[in-house]
Amino acid sequence: MAGRFDLPEPDAFTRTYWDAAAGGRLLIRRCGACGRAHHYPREFCPHCWSEDVTWETASGRATLYTWSVVHRNDLHPFADRVPYVAAVVELAEGPRMMTEIVGAALHRAGHAPDLSGGAELEVVFREGFPVFRPVPTD
């Protein structure tokens, strides 16, 4: 769709990642040489430079590393979503990824999110994109 700044442009390598996300699965890459996982997907390990890397389904669990409440974004479709929470999460498998936090109550006074560092999160998918929400507490 023309004019959208949030849509990926999959190529031959990243198509696997985006197809899995469209099906509700979060993929990461794991190195066969050093054993470490990484995200964003690359054709080589950013830790040891090995090309012995494979796709792996992530657990979908993460902790909140840092976040910011975005109050203004004039690009489509972000303008319709403000305020929203942009974040970096640490996946249970180790890598960190940029994402959006959904389902976090934004307080009216100052729009401060009901979040704290280290909060437990789980992946959900919105229009084929992995986003995270706080794990419900009973």
Coordinates of N, CA and C in Angstrom, one line a residue:
M1 N 0.9 -1.2 0.0 CA 0.0 0.0 0.0 C 0.9 1.2 0.0
A2 N 0.7 2.1 -0.9 CA 1.5 3.3 -1.0 C 1.2 4.2 0.2
G3 N 2.3 4.9 0.6 CA 2.2 5.8 1.7 C 2.2 5.2 3.1
R4 N 2.5 3.9 3.2 CA 2.6 3.3 4.6 C 4.1 3.1 4.9
F5 N 4.5 3.6 6.1 CA 5.8 3.5 6.5 C 6.1 2.4 7.4
D6 N 5.1 1.6 7.7 CA 5.2 0.5 8.7 C 5.3 -0.9 8.0
L7 N 5.2 -1.0 6.7 CA 5.2 -2.3 6.1 C 6.6 -2.7 5.6
P8 N 7.0 -3.9 5.9 CA 8.3 -4.4 5.5 C 8.3 -4.6 4.0
E9 N 9.5 -4.7 3.5 CA 9.7 -5.1 2.1 C 10.5 -6.3 2.1
P10 N 9.8 -7.5 2.3 CA 10.6 -8.8 2.4 C 11.4 -9.0 1.1
D11 N 12.6 -9.6 1.3 CA 13.4 -10.1 0.2 C 13.5 -11.6 0.3
A12 N 14.3 -12.2 -0.5 CA 14.4 -13.6 -0.5 C 14.8 -14.2 0.8
F13 N 15.7 -13.5 1.5 CA 16.1 -13.9 2.8 C 15.1 -13.7 3.9
T14 N 14.5 -12.5 4.0 CA 13.6 -12.2 5.1 C 12.2 -12.7 5.0
R15 N 11.9 -13.2 3.8 CA 10.5 -13.7 3.5 C 10.1 -14.8 4.5
T16 N 11.1 -15.7 4.9 CA 10.8 -16.7 5.9 C 10.3 -16.1 7.2
Y17 N 11.0 -15.1 7.6 CA 10.6 -14.4 8.9 C 9.2 -13.8 8.8
W18 N 8.9 -13.0 7.7 CA 7.6 -12.4 7.6 C 6.5 -13.4 7.4
D19 N 6.8 -14.4 6.6 CA 5.7 -15.5 6.4 C 5.4 -16.1 7.8
A20 N 6.4 -16.4 8.6 CA 6.1 -17.0 9.9 C 5.3 -16.0 10.8
A21 N 5.7 -14.8 10.8 CA 5.0 -13.8 11.6 C 3.5 -13.7 11.1
A22 N 3.3 -13.7 9.8 CA 1.9 -13.7 9.3 C 1.1 -14.9 9.8
G23 N 1.8 -16.0 10.1 CA 1.2 -17.2 10.7 C 1.2 -17.3 12.2
G24 N 1.6 -16.2 12.9 CA 1.6 -16.1 14.3 C 2.8 -16.8 15.0
R25 N 4.0 -16.8 14.3 CA 5.2 -17.4 14.9 C 6.3 -16.4 14.8
L26 N 7.0 -16.2 15.9 CA 8.2 -15.3 16.0 C 9.4 -16.2 15.8
L27 N 10.2 -15.8 14.7 CA 11.5 -16.5 14.4 C 12.7 -15.7 14.9
I28 N 13.7 -16.4 15.3 CA 15.0 -15.8 15.5 C 16.0 -16.6 14.8
R29 N 17.2 -16.2 14.8 CA 18.3 -17.0 14.2 C 19.2 -17.5 15.3
R30 N 19.7 -18.7 15.1 CA 20.7 -19.3 16.1 C 21.9 -19.8 15.4
C31 N 23.0 -19.5 15.9 CA 24.3 -19.9 15.4 C 24.7 -21.3 15.8
G32 N 25.1 -22.1 14.8 CA 25.5 -23.5 15.1 C 26.9 -23.5 15.6
A33 N 27.7 -22.5 15.3 CA 29.1 -22.4 15.8 C 29.2 -22.0 17.2
C34 N 28.6 -20.9 17.6 CA 28.8 -20.4 19.0 C 27.5 -20.7 19.8
G35 N 26.4 -21.0 19.2 CA 25.2 -21.3 19.9 C 24.3 -20.1 20.3
R36 N 24.8 -18.9 20.0 CA 24.0 -17.8 20.4 C 22.9 -17.4 19.4
A37 N 21.8 -16.9 20.0 CA 20.7 -16.5 19.2 C 20.9 -15.0 18.8
H38 N 20.3 -14.5 17.7 CA 20.3 -13.1 17.4 C 19.0 -12.7 16.7
H39 N 18.8 -11.4 16.8 CA 17.7 -10.8 16.1 C 18.1 -9.3 15.9
Y40 N 18.0 -8.8 14.8 CA 17.2 -9.0 13.6 C 17.8 -10.1 12.8
P41 N 17.1 -10.7 11.9 CA 17.6 -11.8 11.1 C 18.8 -11.4 10.2
R42 N 19.9 -12.1 10.3 CA 21.0 -11.9 9.4 C 21.5 -13.2 8.9
E43 N 22.2 -13.2 7.8 CA 22.7 -14.4 7.2 C 24.0 -14.9 7.8
F44 N 24.5 -14.2 8.8 CA 25.7 -14.6 9.5 C 25.5 -14.3 11.0
C45 N 26.3 -14.9 11.8 CA 26.2 -14.6 13.3 C 26.9 -13.3 13.6
P46 N 26.3 -12.3 14.3 CA 26.9 -11.1 14.6 C 27.9 -11.2 15.7
H47 N 27.9 -12.4 16.4 CA 28.8 -12.6 17.5 C 30.2 -13.2 17.1
C48 N 30.1 -14.2 16.2 CA 31.3 -14.9 15.8 C 31.5 -14.9 14.3
W49 N 30.6 -14.3 13.6 CA 30.7 -14.2 12.1 C 30.5 -15.5 11.3
S50 N 30.1 -16.5 12.0 CA 29.8 -17.8 11.3 C 28.6 -17.7 10.4
E51 N 28.6 -18.4 9.3 CA 27.5 -18.4 8.4 C 26.6 -19.7 8.7
D52 N 27.0 -20.4 9.8 CA 26.2 -21.6 10.2 C 25.1 -21.1 11.1
V53 N 24.1 -20.5 10.5 CA 22.9 -20.0 11.3 C 21.6 -20.6 10.7
T54 N 20.7 -20.8 11.6 CA 19.4 -21.4 11.2 C 18.3 -20.7 11.9
W55 N 17.1 -20.8 11.3 CA 15.9 -20.2 11.9 C 15.4 -21.1 13.0
E56 N 14.8 -20.5 14.0 CA 14.3 -21.1 15.2 C 13.1 -20.4 15.7
T57 N 12.1 -21.1 16.1 CA 10.9 -20.5 16.6 C 11.2 -20.0 18.1
A58 N 11.0 -18.8 18.3 CA 11.2 -18.2 19.7 C 10.0 -18.6 20.6
S59 N 10.2 -18.5 21.9 CA 9.2 -18.9 22.8 C 8.1 -17.8 22.9
G60 N 8.4 -16.6 22.5 CA 7.4 -15.5 22.5 C 7.4 -14.8 23.9
R61 N 8.3 -15.2 24.8 CA 8.4 -14.6 26.1 C 9.5 -13.6 26.1
A62 N 9.3 -12.5 26.8 CA 10.4 -11.4 26.8 C 10.2 -10.6 28.1
T63 N 11.2 -9.8 28.4 CA 11.1 -8.8 29.5 C 11.3 -7.4 28.9
L64 N 10.7 -6.5 29.5 CA 10.8 -5.1 29.0 C 12.2 -4.5 29.4
Y65 N 12.9 -4.1 28.4 CA 14.2 -3.5 28.6 C 14.1 -2.0 28.8
T66 N 13.5 -1.3 27.8 CA 13.3 0.1 27.9 C 12.1 0.5 27.0
W67 N 11.5 1.6 27.2 CA 10.4 2.1 26.4 C 10.2 3.6 26.4
S68 N 9.4 4.0 25.5 CA 9.1 5.5 25.4 C 7.7 5.6 24.9
V69 N 7.0 6.5 25.4 CA 5.6 6.8 24.9 C 5.7 7.8 23.8
V70 N 5.2 7.5 22.6 CA 5.3 8.3 21.5 C 4.0 9.1 21.4
H71 N 4.0 10.4 21.5 CA 2.8 11.2 21.5 C 2.6 11.9 20.2
R72 N 3.6 11.9 19.3 CA 3.4 12.5 18.0 C 4.2 11.8 17.0
N73 N 3.5 11.4 15.9 CA 4.1 10.8 14.7 C 3.2 11.0 13.6
D74 N 3.7 11.8 12.6 CA 2.8 12.3 11.5 C 2.8 11.3 10.4
L75 N 3.6 10.2 10.4 CA 3.6 9.3 9.3 C 2.4 8.3 9.4
H76 N 1.8 8.0 8.3 CA 0.7 7.0 8.3 C 1.3 5.6 8.4
P77 N 0.7 4.8 9.3 CA -0.5 4.9 10.0 C -0.3 5.3 11.5
F78 N 0.9 5.7 11.8 CA 1.2 6.0 13.2 C 0.4 7.1 13.9
A79 N 0.1 8.1 13.1 CA -0.7 9.2 13.6 C -2.0 8.8 14.2
D80 N -2.6 7.7 13.7 CA -3.8 7.2 14.2 C -3.6 6.4 15.5
R81 N -2.4 6.0 15.8 CA -2.1 5.2 17.0 C -1.6 5.9 18.2
V82 N -1.3 7.2 18.1 CA -0.7 7.9 19.3 C -1.7 8.1 20.3
P83 N -1.4 8.1 21.6 CA 0.0 7.7 22.0 C 0.2 6.2 22.0
Y84 N 1.4 5.8 21.7 CA 1.7 4.3 21.7 C 3.1 4.1 22.3
V85 N 3.4 2.9 22.7 CA 4.6 2.6 23.4 C 5.6 1.9 22.5
A86 N 6.7 2.6 22.2 CA 7.8 2.0 21.4 C 8.7 1.4 22.5
A87 N 9.3 0.2 22.2 CA 10.1 -0.4 23.2 C 11.2 -1.3 22.7
V88 N 12.1 -1.6 23.5 CA 13.1 -2.6 23.3 C 12.8 -3.7 24.3
V89 N 12.7 -4.9 23.9 CA 12.4 -6.1 24.8 C 13.6 -7.0 24.6
E90 N 13.8 -7.8 25.7 CA 14.8 -8.8 25.7 C 14.1 -10.2 25.7
L91 N 14.3 -10.8 24.5 CA 13.6 -12.1 24.4 C 14.2 -13.2 25.3
A92 N 13.4 -14.1 25.7 CA 13.9 -15.2 26.6 C 15.1 -15.9 26.1
E93 N 15.2 -15.9 24.8 CA 16.4 -16.6 24.1 C 17.6 -15.7 24.1
G94 N 17.5 -14.5 24.6 CA 18.7 -13.6 24.7 C 18.7 -12.3 23.9
P95 N 18.4 -12.4 22.6 CA 18.5 -11.1 21.8 C 17.5 -10.1 22.3
R96 N 17.8 -8.9 21.9 CA 16.9 -7.7 22.2 C 16.3 -7.4 20.8
M97 N 15.0 -6.9 20.8 CA 14.4 -6.4 19.6 C 13.5 -5.2 19.9
M98 N 13.4 -4.4 18.9 CA 12.6 -3.2 18.9 C 11.2 -3.7 18.6
T99 N 10.2 -3.1 19.2 CA 8.8 -3.5 19.0 C 7.9 -2.4 19.6
E100 N 6.6 -2.8 19.7 CA 5.6 -1.9 20.3 C 5.0 -2.7 21.4
I101 N 4.7 -2.0 22.5 CA 3.9 -2.7 23.6 C 2.5 -2.3 23.4
V102 N 1.6 -3.3 23.4 CA 0.2 -3.1 23.3 C -0.5 -3.6 24.6
G103 N -1.7 -3.1 24.9 CA -2.4 -3.6 26.0 C -1.9 -3.0 27.4
A104 N -1.0 -2.1 27.3 CA -0.5 -1.4 28.5 C -1.4 -0.2 28.7
A105 N -2.0 -0.1 29.9 CA -2.9 1.1 30.2 C -2.1 2.4 30.2
L106 N -2.5 3.3 29.4 CA -1.9 4.6 29.4 C -2.7 5.5 30.3
H107 N -2.1 6.0 31.4 CA -2.8 6.8 32.3 C -3.1 8.2 31.7
R108 N -4.3 8.7 32.0 CA -4.7 10.0 31.4 C -3.8 11.1 31.8
A109 N -3.4 11.2 33.1 CA -2.5 12.2 33.5 C -1.1 12.0 33.0
G110 N -0.7 12.7 32.0 CA 0.7 12.6 31.5 C 0.9 11.4 30.5
H111 N -0.1 10.5 30.3 CA 0.0 9.4 29.5 C 1.1 8.5 29.8
A112 N 1.4 8.4 31.1 CA 2.5 7.4 31.5 C 2.0 6.0 31.5
P113 N 2.7 5.1 30.8 CA 2.2 3.7 30.7 C 2.3 3.0 32.0
D114 N 1.4 2.0 32.2 CA 1.5 1.2 33.4 C 2.5 0.1 33.1
L115 N 3.7 0.5 33.1 CA 4.8 -0.5 32.8 C 6.0 -0.3 33.8
S116 N 6.8 -1.3 33.9 CA 8.1 -1.1 34.7 C 9.1 -2.0 34.0
G117 N 10.4 -1.5 34.1 CA 11.5 -2.3 33.6 C 11.5 -3.7 34.1
G118 N 11.8 -4.6 33.2 CA 11.8 -6.0 33.7 C 10.4 -6.7 33.6
A119 N 9.4 -6.0 33.3 CA 8.0 -6.5 33.2 C 8.0 -7.7 32.2
E120 N 7.3 -8.8 32.6 CA 7.2 -10.0 31.8 C 6.2 -9.7 30.6
L121 N 6.6 -10.0 29.4 CA 5.8 -9.8 28.2 C 5.6 -11.1 27.4
E122 N 4.6 -11.0 26.5 CA 4.4 -12.1 25.6 C 4.1 -11.5 24.2
V123 N 4.5 -12.3 23.2 CA 4.3 -11.8 21.8 C 2.9 -12.0 21.4
V124 N 2.3 -11.1 20.7 CA 1.1 -11.2 20.0 C 1.3 -10.6 18.6
F125 N 0.4 -10.9 17.7 CA 0.7 -10.4 16.3 C -0.5 -9.5 15.9
R126 N -0.1 -8.4 15.3 CA -1.0 -7.4 14.8 C -0.7 -7.2 13.3
E127 N -1.6 -7.7 12.5 CA -1.5 -7.5 11.0 C -0.2 -8.2 10.6
G128 N 0.2 -9.3 11.2 CA 1.5 -10.0 10.8 C 2.7 -9.4 11.4
F129 N 2.6 -8.5 12.3 CA 3.8 -7.9 13.0 C 3.9 -8.4 14.4
P130 N 5.0 -8.8 14.9 CA 5.2 -9.2 16.3 C 5.2 -7.9 17.2
V131 N 4.3 -7.8 18.1 CA 4.2 -6.8 19.1 C 4.1 -7.5 20.5
F132 N 4.3 -6.9 21.6 CA 4.3 -7.5 22.9 C 3.3 -6.9 23.8
R133 N 2.8 -7.7 24.7 CA 1.8 -7.2 25.7 C 2.3 -7.7 27.1
P134 N 1.9 -7.0 28.1 CA 2.2 -7.5 29.5 C 1.6 -8.9 29.7
V135 N 2.3 -9.8 30.3 CA 1.7 -11.1 30.7 C 0.6 -10.9 31.7
P136 N -0.6 -11.3 31.5 CA -1.7 -11.1 32.5 C -1.3 -11.8 33.8
T137 N -1.6 -11.1 34.9 CA -1.4 -11.6 36.2 C -2.7 -12.0 36.8
D138 N -2.8 -13.1 37.4 CA -4.1 -13.6 38.0 C -4.2 -13.2 39.5

